[in-house]
PDB file of C-alpha atoms in Angstrom:
ATOM      1  CA  MET A  28     -56.287  12.385  28.233  1.00  0.00           C
ATOM      2  CA  THR A  29     -56.482   8.474  28.623  1.00  0.00           C
ATOM      3  CA  TYR A  30     -53.679   6.329  29.988  1.00  0.00           C
ATOM      4  CA  ASN A  31     -52.931   2.729  29.320  1.00  0.00           C
ATOM      5  CA  ILE A  32     -52.982   1.124  32.590  1.00  0.00           C
ATOM      6  CA  PRO A  33     -51.566  -2.495  32.605  1.00  0.00           C
ATOM      7  CA  ASN A  34     -53.721  -5.317  33.596  1.00  0.00           C
ATOM      8  CA  PRO A  35     -52.043  -7.543  36.135  1.00  0.00           C
ATOM      9  CA  ASN A  36     -54.244 -10.512  35.128  1.00  0.00           C
ATOM     10  CA  GLN A  37     -53.415 -10.197  31.397  1.00  0.00           C
ATOM     11  CA  GLU A  38     -50.880 -12.503  29.982  1.00  0.00           C
ATOM     12  CA  PRO A  39     -47.716 -10.721  28.771  1.00  0.00           C
ATOM     13  CA  GLU A  40     -47.421 -10.559  24.917  1.00  0.00           C
ATOM     14  CA  LYS A  41     -44.873 -13.205  23.548  1.00  0.00           C
ATOM     15  CA  PRO A  42     -42.085 -11.902  21.489  1.00  0.00           C
ATOM     16  CA  ILE A  43     -41.899 -12.990  17.794  1.00  0.00           C
ATOM     17  CA  ALA A  44     -39.176 -15.335  18.466  1.00  0.00           C
ATOM     18  CA  ASN A  45     -41.582 -17.492  20.658  1.00  0.00           C
ATOM     19  CA  SER A  46     -42.788 -19.465  17.684  1.00  0.00           C
ATOM     20  CA  GLN A  47     -45.543 -21.992  17.857  1.00  0.00           C
ATOM     21  CA  ASN A  48     -43.062 -24.273  15.644  1.00  0.00           C
ATOM     22  CA  PRO A  49     -42.521 -27.419  18.008  1.00  0.00           C
ATOM     23  CA  GLU A  50     -39.244 -27.714  16.529  1.00  0.00           C
ATOM     24  CA  ILE A  51     -37.942 -24.416  18.113  1.00  0.00           C
ATOM     25  CA  ASN A  52     -36.668 -24.953  21.524  1.00  0.00           C
ATOM     26  CA  ASP A  53     -35.218 -22.605  24.220  1.00  0.00           C
ATOM     27  CA  ARG A  54     -31.504 -21.990  23.611  1.00  0.00           C
ATOM     28  CA  PRO A  55     -29.116 -19.545  25.527  1.00  0.00           C
ATOM     29  CA  ILE A  56     -28.315 -16.363  23.501  1.00  0.00           C
ATOM     30  CA  SER A  57     -25.848 -15.352  25.997  1.00  0.00           C
ATOM     31  CA  ASP A  58     -25.057 -16.506  29.506  1.00  0.00           C
ATOM     32  CA  ASN A  59     -27.731 -14.478  31.263  1.00  0.00           C
ATOM     33  CA  GLN A  60     -30.329 -13.930  28.335  1.00  0.00           C
ATOM     34  CA  PRO A  61     -32.546 -16.801  27.144  1.00  0.00           C
ATOM     35  CA  ASN A  62     -33.503 -17.154  23.741  1.00  0.00           C
ATOM     36  CA  THR A  63     -35.517 -19.497  21.250  1.00  0.00           C
ATOM     37  CA  LEU A  64     -33.343 -19.538  18.405  1.00  0.00           C
ATOM     38  CA  THR A  65     -31.864 -22.945  17.563  1.00  0.00           C
ATOM     39  CA  GLY A  66     -29.170 -25.057  16.251  1.00  0.00           C
ATOM     40  CA  GLU A  67     -25.552 -25.474  17.275  1.00  0.00           C
ATOM     41  CA  SER A  68     -23.107 -23.209  15.738  1.00  0.00           C
ATOM     42  CA  LEU A  69     -20.453 -24.718  13.514  1.00  0.00           C
ATOM     43  CA  VAL A  70     -18.359 -21.474  14.025  1.00  0.00           C
ATOM     44  CA  ASP A  71     -16.392 -20.228  16.883  1.00  0.00           C
ATOM     45  CA  LEU A  72     -15.702 -16.668  16.363  1.00  0.00           C
ATOM     46  CA  ARG A  73     -13.568 -16.722  19.480  1.00  0.00           C
ATOM     47  CA  LEU A  74     -10.944 -18.509  17.285  1.00  0.00           C
ATOM     48  CA  TYR A  75     -10.831 -15.845  14.675  1.00  0.00           C
ATOM     49  CA  ASN A  76      -7.107 -14.630  14.242  1.00  0.00           C
ATOM     50  CA  GLN A  77      -6.020 -12.237  11.228  1.00  0.00           C
ATOM     51  CA  SER A  78      -2.538 -11.845  12.965  1.00  0.00           C
ATOM     52  CA  ASN A  79      -0.947 -13.038   9.474  1.00  0.00           C
ATOM     53  CA  PHE A  80      -2.851 -10.417   7.541  1.00  0.00           C
ATOM     54  CA  ASP A  81      -0.616  -7.527   6.436  1.00  0.00           C
ATOM     55  CA  ARG A  82      -2.607  -4.279   6.523  1.00  0.00           C
ATOM     56  CA  GLY A  83       0.613  -2.633   4.508  1.00  0.00           C
ATOM     57  CA  ARG A  84       0.928   0.252   7.161  1.00  0.00           C
ATOM     58  CA  PRO A  85       1.379   0.497  10.986  1.00  0.00           C
ATOM     59  CA  GLY A  86      -1.659   0.912  13.242  1.00  0.00           C
ATOM     60  CA  TRP A  87      -1.113   4.676  14.015  1.00  0.00           C
ATOM     61  CA  LEU A  88      -1.011   5.627  10.290  1.00  0.00           C
ATOM     62  CA  ILE A  89      -4.044   3.752   9.484  1.00  0.00           C
ATOM     63  CA  LEU A  90      -5.791   5.722  12.247  1.00  0.00           C
ATOM     64  CA  VAL A  91      -4.514   8.773  10.889  1.00  0.00           C
ATOM     65  CA  TRP A  92      -5.959   8.045   7.700  1.00  0.00           C
ATOM     66  CA  TRP A  93      -9.386   6.989   9.170  1.00  0.00           C
ATOM     67  CA  PHE A  94      -9.601  10.627  10.663  1.00  0.00           C
ATOM     68  CA  VAL A  95      -8.482  12.234   7.431  1.00  0.00           C
ATOM     69  CA  GLN A  96     -11.066  10.340   5.243  1.00  0.00           C
ATOM     70  CA  ALA A  97     -13.918  10.899   8.091  1.00  0.00           C
ATOM     71  CA  ILE A  98     -13.029  14.758   8.224  1.00  0.00           C
ATOM     72  CA  ALA A  99     -10.852  16.279   5.674  1.00  0.00           C
ATOM     73  CA  PHE A 100     -11.588  14.255   2.660  1.00  0.00           C
ATOM     74  CA  SER A 101     -15.306  14.059   3.328  1.00  0.00           C
ATOM     75  CA  LEU A 102     -15.907  17.604   3.762  1.00  0.00           C
ATOM     76  CA  THR A 103     -14.170  18.763   0.539  1.00  0.00           C
ATOM     77  CA  PRO A 104     -16.360  20.476  -1.978  1.00  0.00           C
ATOM     78  CA  HIS A 105     -17.280  18.228  -5.074  1.00  0.00           C
ATOM     79  CA  PRO A 106     -15.173  20.095  -7.501  1.00  0.00           C
ATOM     80  CA  PHE A 107     -12.011  19.674  -5.494  1.00  0.00           C
ATOM     81  CA  ASN A 108     -10.931  16.532  -6.910  1.00  0.00           C
ATOM     82  CA  GLY A 109      -7.346  17.192  -7.034  1.00  0.00           C
ATOM     83  CA  ILE A 110      -7.412  17.861  -3.176  1.00  0.00           C
ATOM     84  CA  ARG A 111      -8.823  14.274  -2.721  1.00  0.00           C
ATOM     85  CA  SER A 112      -6.500  12.731  -5.092  1.00  0.00           C
ATOM     86  CA  GLY A 113      -3.682  14.491  -3.417  1.00  0.00           C
ATOM     87  CA  LEU A 114      -4.876  13.048   0.163  1.00  0.00           C
ATOM     88  CA  LEU A 115      -5.100   9.447  -1.400  1.00  0.00           C
ATOM     89  CA  ARG A 116      -1.535  10.025  -2.831  1.00  0.00           C
ATOM     90  CA  LEU A 117      -0.188  11.330   0.525  1.00  0.00           C
ATOM     91  CA  PHE A 118      -1.244   8.025   2.149  1.00  0.00           C
ATOM     92  CA  GLY A 119       0.369   5.816  -0.719  1.00  0.00           C
ATOM     93  CA  ALA A 120      -2.356   5.461  -3.340  1.00  0.00           C
ATOM     94  CA  LYS A 121      -1.277   5.478  -7.251  1.00  0.00           C
ATOM     95  CA  ILE A 122      -3.726   8.059  -8.723  1.00  0.00           C
ATOM     96  CA  GLY A 123      -3.526   9.321 -12.446  1.00  0.00           C
ATOM     97  CA  CYS A 124      -4.027  12.578 -13.994  1.00  0.00           C
ATOM     98  CA  GLY A 125      -7.691  14.279 -14.390  1.00  0.00           C
ATOM     99  CA  VAL A 126      -9.129  11.536 -11.982  1.00  0.00           C
ATOM    100  CA  ILE A 127     -12.784  12.544 -10.543  1.00  0.00           C
ATOM    101  CA  ILE A 128     -13.423  11.302  -7.023  1.00  0.00           C
ATOM    102  CA  ARG A 129     -16.736  11.975  -4.969  1.00  0.00           C
ATOM    103  CA  PRO A 130     -16.216  13.115  -1.389  1.00  0.00           C
ATOM    104  CA  THR A 131     -18.420  10.315  -0.279  1.00  0.00           C
ATOM    105  CA  ALA A 132     -16.198   7.453  -1.753  1.00  0.00           C
ATOM    106  CA  ARG A 133     -14.475   5.286   0.849  1.00  0.00           C
ATOM    107  CA  PHE A 134     -11.113   3.781   0.568  1.00  0.00           C
ATOM    108  CA  THR A 135     -10.155   1.327   3.210  1.00  0.00           C
ATOM    109  CA  TYR A 136      -6.198   1.202   2.661  1.00  0.00           C
ATOM    110  CA  PRO A 137      -5.172   3.841   0.076  1.00  0.00           C
ATOM    111  CA  TRP A 138      -1.750   2.180  -0.289  1.00  0.00           C
ATOM    112  CA  LYS A 139      -3.066  -0.784  -1.771  1.00  0.00           C
ATOM    113  CA  ILE A 140      -5.184   1.245  -4.466  1.00  0.00           C
ATOM    114  CA  GLU A 141      -4.318   2.342  -7.939  1.00  0.00           C
ATOM    115  CA  ILE A 142      -6.430   4.562 -10.250  1.00  0.00           C
ATOM    116  CA  GLY A 143      -5.675   5.324 -13.769  1.00  0.00           C
ATOM    117  CA  ASP A 144      -5.855   8.589 -15.861  1.00  0.00           C
ATOM    118  CA  TYR A 145      -9.373  10.165 -16.372  1.00  0.00           C
ATOM    119  CA  SER A 146     -11.068   7.759 -14.086  1.00  0.00           C
ATOM    120  CA  TRP A 147     -14.268   8.387 -12.169  1.00  0.00           C
ATOM    121  CA  ILE A 148     -15.075   7.312  -8.743  1.00  0.00           C
ATOM    122  CA  GLY A 149     -18.674   8.105  -7.940  1.00  0.00           C
ATOM    123  CA  ASP A 150     -20.688   8.892  -4.847  1.00  0.00           C
ATOM    124  CA  ASP A 151     -20.894   6.298  -1.926  1.00  0.00           C
ATOM    125  CA  VAL A 152     -18.312   3.901  -3.907  1.00  0.00           C
ATOM    126  CA  VAL A 153     -16.370   1.545  -1.203  1.00  0.00           C
ATOM    127  CA  LEU A 154     -13.019   0.273  -2.377  1.00  0.00           C
ATOM    128  CA  TYR A 155     -12.637  -2.312   0.242  1.00  0.00           C
ATOM    129  CA  SER A 156      -8.860  -2.626  -0.283  1.00  0.00           C
ATOM    130  CA  LEU A 157      -7.665  -5.453   2.057  1.00  0.00           C
ATOM    131  CA  ASP A 158      -5.858  -6.399  -0.902  1.00  0.00           C
ATOM    132  CA  ARG A 159      -4.935  -4.708  -4.191  1.00  0.00           C
ATOM    133  CA  ILE A 160      -7.492  -2.750  -6.360  1.00  0.00           C
ATOM    134  CA  ALA A 161      -6.478  -1.800  -9.616  1.00  0.00           C
ATOM    135  CA  ILE A 162      -8.591   0.570 -11.723  1.00  0.00           C
ATOM    136  CA  GLY A 163      -7.287   1.325 -15.350  1.00  0.00           C
ATOM    137  CA  LYS A 164      -7.683   4.489 -17.471  1.00  0.00           C
ATOM    138  CA  HIS A 165     -11.083   5.935 -18.462  1.00  0.00           C
ATOM    139  CA  CYS A 166     -13.097   3.899 -16.124  1.00  0.00           C
ATOM    140  CA  VAL A 167     -16.341   4.860 -14.420  1.00  0.00           C
ATOM    141  CA  ILE A 168     -17.090   3.353 -11.073  1.00  0.00           C
ATOM    142  CA  SER A 169     -20.786   4.445 -10.577  1.00  0.00           C
ATOM    143  CA  GLN A 170     -22.455   5.432  -7.335  1.00  0.00           C
ATOM    144  CA  LYS A 171     -22.943   2.962  -4.440  1.00  0.00           C
ATOM    145  CA  SER A 172     -20.872   0.112  -6.012  1.00  0.00           C
ATOM    146  CA  TYR A 173     -18.659  -1.980  -3.762  1.00  0.00           C
ATOM    147  CA  LEU A 174     -15.206  -3.414  -4.961  1.00  0.00           C
ATOM    148  CA  CYS A 175     -14.615  -6.124  -2.309  1.00  0.00           C
ATOM    149  CA  THR A 176     -11.102  -7.684  -1.824  1.00  0.00           C
ATOM    150  CA  GLY A 177     -11.953  -9.759   1.334  1.00  0.00           C
ATOM    151  CA  THR A 178     -14.037 -12.705   2.451  1.00  0.00           C
ATOM    152  CA  HIS A 179     -13.932 -15.529   4.946  1.00  0.00           C
ATOM    153  CA  ASP A 180     -13.393 -19.246   4.794  1.00  0.00           C
ATOM    154  CA  PRO A 181     -16.926 -20.728   4.827  1.00  0.00           C
ATOM    155  CA  GLN A 182     -15.421 -24.287   5.858  1.00  0.00           C
ATOM    156  CA  ASP A 183     -13.312 -22.712   8.779  1.00  0.00           C
ATOM    157  CA  PRO A 184     -14.606 -23.031  12.107  1.00  0.00           C
ATOM    158  CA  ALA A 185     -12.230 -19.908  13.049  1.00  0.00           C
ATOM    159  CA  PHE A 186     -13.930 -18.089  10.075  1.00  0.00           C
ATOM    160  CA  GLY A 187     -10.365 -17.303   8.445  1.00  0.00           C
ATOM    161  CA  LEU A 188      -9.821 -14.098   6.422  1.00  0.00           C
ATOM    162  CA  ILE A 189      -9.328 -14.455   2.803  1.00  0.00           C
ATOM    163  CA  THR A 190      -8.181 -11.822   0.673  1.00  0.00           C
ATOM    164  CA  ALA A 191      -7.748 -11.494  -3.167  1.00  0.00           C
ATOM    165  CA  SER A 192      -7.288  -8.623  -5.513  1.00  0.00           C
ATOM    166  CA  VAL A 193      -9.747  -6.998  -7.949  1.00  0.00           C
ATOM    167  CA  LEU A 194      -8.595  -5.762 -11.223  1.00  0.00           C
ATOM    168  CA  ILE A 195     -10.355  -3.257 -13.292  1.00  0.00           C
ATOM    169  CA  ASN A 196      -9.077  -2.922 -16.970  1.00  0.00           C
ATOM    170  CA  ASN A 197      -9.166   0.215 -19.116  1.00  0.00           C
ATOM    171  CA  GLY A 198     -12.403   1.780 -20.462  1.00  0.00           C
ATOM    172  CA  VAL A 199     -14.675  -0.351 -17.790  1.00  0.00           C
ATOM    173  CA  TRP A 200     -18.017   1.063 -16.812  1.00  0.00           C
ATOM    174  CA  ILE A 201     -19.353  -0.508 -13.594  1.00  0.00           C
ATOM    175  CA  ALA A 202     -22.718   0.771 -13.234  1.00  0.00           C
ATOM    176  CA  ALA A 203     -24.667   1.879 -10.095  1.00  0.00           C
ATOM    177  CA  ASP A 204     -24.740  -0.412  -7.107  1.00  0.00           C
ATOM    178  CA  CYS A 205     -22.634  -3.340  -8.121  1.00  0.00           C
ATOM    179  CA  PHE A 206     -20.794  -5.824  -6.243  1.00  0.00           C
ATOM    180  CA  ILE A 207     -17.277  -6.998  -7.379  1.00  0.00           C
ATOM    181  CA  GLY A 208     -15.959  -9.770  -5.399  1.00  0.00           C
ATOM    182  CA  PRO A 209     -12.286 -10.827  -4.125  1.00  0.00           C
ATOM    183  CA  GLY A 210     -10.210 -12.373  -7.253  1.00  0.00           C
ATOM    184  CA  VAL A 211     -12.320 -10.730  -9.999  1.00  0.00           C
ATOM    185  CA  GLU A 212     -10.870  -9.209 -13.172  1.00  0.00           C
ATOM    186  CA  ILE A 213     -13.019  -7.263 -15.419  1.00  0.00           C
ATOM    187  CA  GLY A 214     -12.014  -7.226 -19.201  1.00  0.00           C
ATOM    188  CA  ALA A 215     -11.034  -3.911 -20.791  1.00  0.00           C
ATOM    189  CA  ASN A 216     -14.174  -1.945 -22.011  1.00  0.00           C
ATOM    190  CA  ALA A 217     -16.752  -4.267 -20.287  1.00  0.00           C
ATOM    191  CA  LEU A 218     -19.965  -2.914 -18.942  1.00  0.00           C
ATOM    192  CA  ILE A 219     -21.289  -4.176 -15.702  1.00  0.00           C
ATOM    193  CA  GLY A 220     -25.120  -3.440 -15.662  1.00  0.00           C
ATOM    194  CA  ALA A 221     -26.500  -1.728 -12.556  1.00  0.00           C
ATOM    195  CA  ARG A 222     -26.969  -3.857  -9.396  1.00  0.00           C
ATOM    196  CA  SER A 223     -25.031  -6.725 -10.798  1.00  0.00           C
ATOM    197  CA  SER A 224     -23.068  -9.066  -8.484  1.00  0.00           C
ATOM    198  CA  VAL A 225     -19.589 -10.297 -10.074  1.00  0.00           C
ATOM    199  CA  PHE A 226     -17.982 -13.501  -8.524  1.00  0.00           C
ATOM    200  CA  LYS A 227     -15.882 -14.562 -11.741  1.00  0.00           C
ATOM    201  CA  ASN A 228     -13.969 -12.745 -14.322  1.00  0.00           C
ATOM    202  CA  MET A 229     -15.912 -10.901 -17.171  1.00  0.00           C
ATOM    203  CA  PRO A 230     -14.620 -10.809 -20.425  1.00  0.00           C
ATOM    204  CA  ALA A 231     -13.367  -7.666 -22.427  1.00  0.00           C
ATOM    205  CA  GLY A 232     -15.902  -5.690 -24.444  1.00  0.00           C
ATOM    206  CA  PHE A 233     -19.125  -7.272 -23.166  1.00  0.00           C
ATOM    207  CA  VAL A 234     -22.110  -6.083 -21.681  1.00  0.00           C
ATOM    208  CA  CYS A 235     -22.731  -8.147 -18.379  1.00  0.00           C
ATOM    209  CA  THR A 236     -25.626  -8.353 -16.159  1.00  0.00           C
ATOM    210  CA  GLY A 237     -27.383 -10.301 -13.407  1.00  0.00           C
ATOM    211  CA  ASN A 238     -26.849 -11.835 -10.035  1.00  0.00           C
ATOM    212  CA  PRO A 239     -24.678 -13.767 -10.621  1.00  0.00           C
ATOM    213  CA  CYS A 240     -23.356 -11.704 -13.404  1.00  0.00           C
ATOM    214  CA  HIS A 241     -23.063 -13.094 -16.901  1.00  0.00           C
ATOM    215  CA  PRO A 242     -21.475 -11.768 -20.313  1.00  0.00           C
ATOM    216  CA  ARG A 243     -24.693 -10.974 -22.381  1.00  0.00           C
ATOM    217  CA  TYR A 244     -23.661  -9.337 -25.694  1.00  0.00           C
ATOM    218  CA  ARG A 245     -20.845  -7.264 -27.239  1.00  0.00           C
ATOM    219  CA  ARG A 246     -20.620  -3.621 -26.023  1.00  0.00           C
ATOM    220  CA  GLU A 247     -20.765  -1.384 -29.236  1.00  0.00           C
ATOM    221  CA  ILE A 248     -18.927   1.946 -28.983  1.00  0.00           C
ATOM    222  CA  LYS A 249     -19.859   4.384 -31.724  1.00  0.00           C
ATOM    223  CA  GLN A 250     -16.868   5.642 -33.612  1.00  0.00           C
ATOM    224  CA  SER A 251     -16.114   9.658 -32.942  1.00  0.00           C
ATOM    225  CA  SER A 252     -16.375  11.641 -35.883  1.00  0.00           C
TER     226      SER A 252
END
C-alpha cells in the first residue's frame, strides 16, 4: 500500500478559475472568500420583491399542496389517473373527463390550471403555473416538456417578476422535452416537434419545430374510416 505524502516544497495547484488571462483580476465572491470572476453585477438581487405577485391561495394551503404532490400524488400507481385528477380538482384545478396524468408530472399552483377532456400529461412534465395554463381537449403534452408562465425583466436591476398565461388549444401535440414560454398560445391541432423552444404564438394546424420554434408545414390528419 502506498500513501500520497504532500511535498511541502511543491507549489499548490491553482484552481481552474485562476486563469492566465491578464484581463481577469481578483474579485470578492463574498465578504470572506476571494474569487477571480470579473465584472460588476448590473443586478442587485437584494432588491428583488414579489410582494405584488398573487399566488392565488394562502401560504399554508400552498404548503399542503406541496406535501400532497410530493407524497400522495407521486406515489399513486400509473393507472390511477382518476385519483390524481381528483387531487388536482380538490386544490382548484379544472380537469375534464378521461384525462391521463402521469404521477411524475408537476403542477406549481393547480388552481391556475385547466385541462380539457381526454388530454394526456406525460412523465416529468412541469406546469409552472405562476399564471394561467389552459390545455384544451385531446391534447398531448409529452414527457419532460416544460410549460412556463414566469420570467424576469432583464432590464430591471431588481430582477422583477413577469408572468403571462400559456394557452394550448384543442388537439395540440407538444412532443418530448419542449419549452413553452410565457404568453405563448399554440393554435388548435398544431404539432410542436421534440426539443423545440417556443417563444411566440404558433398557428393552428401546423407542424412547428426548432429553437426558436417556427412553423414548417401543414399537419395532415388522416380521415378515420
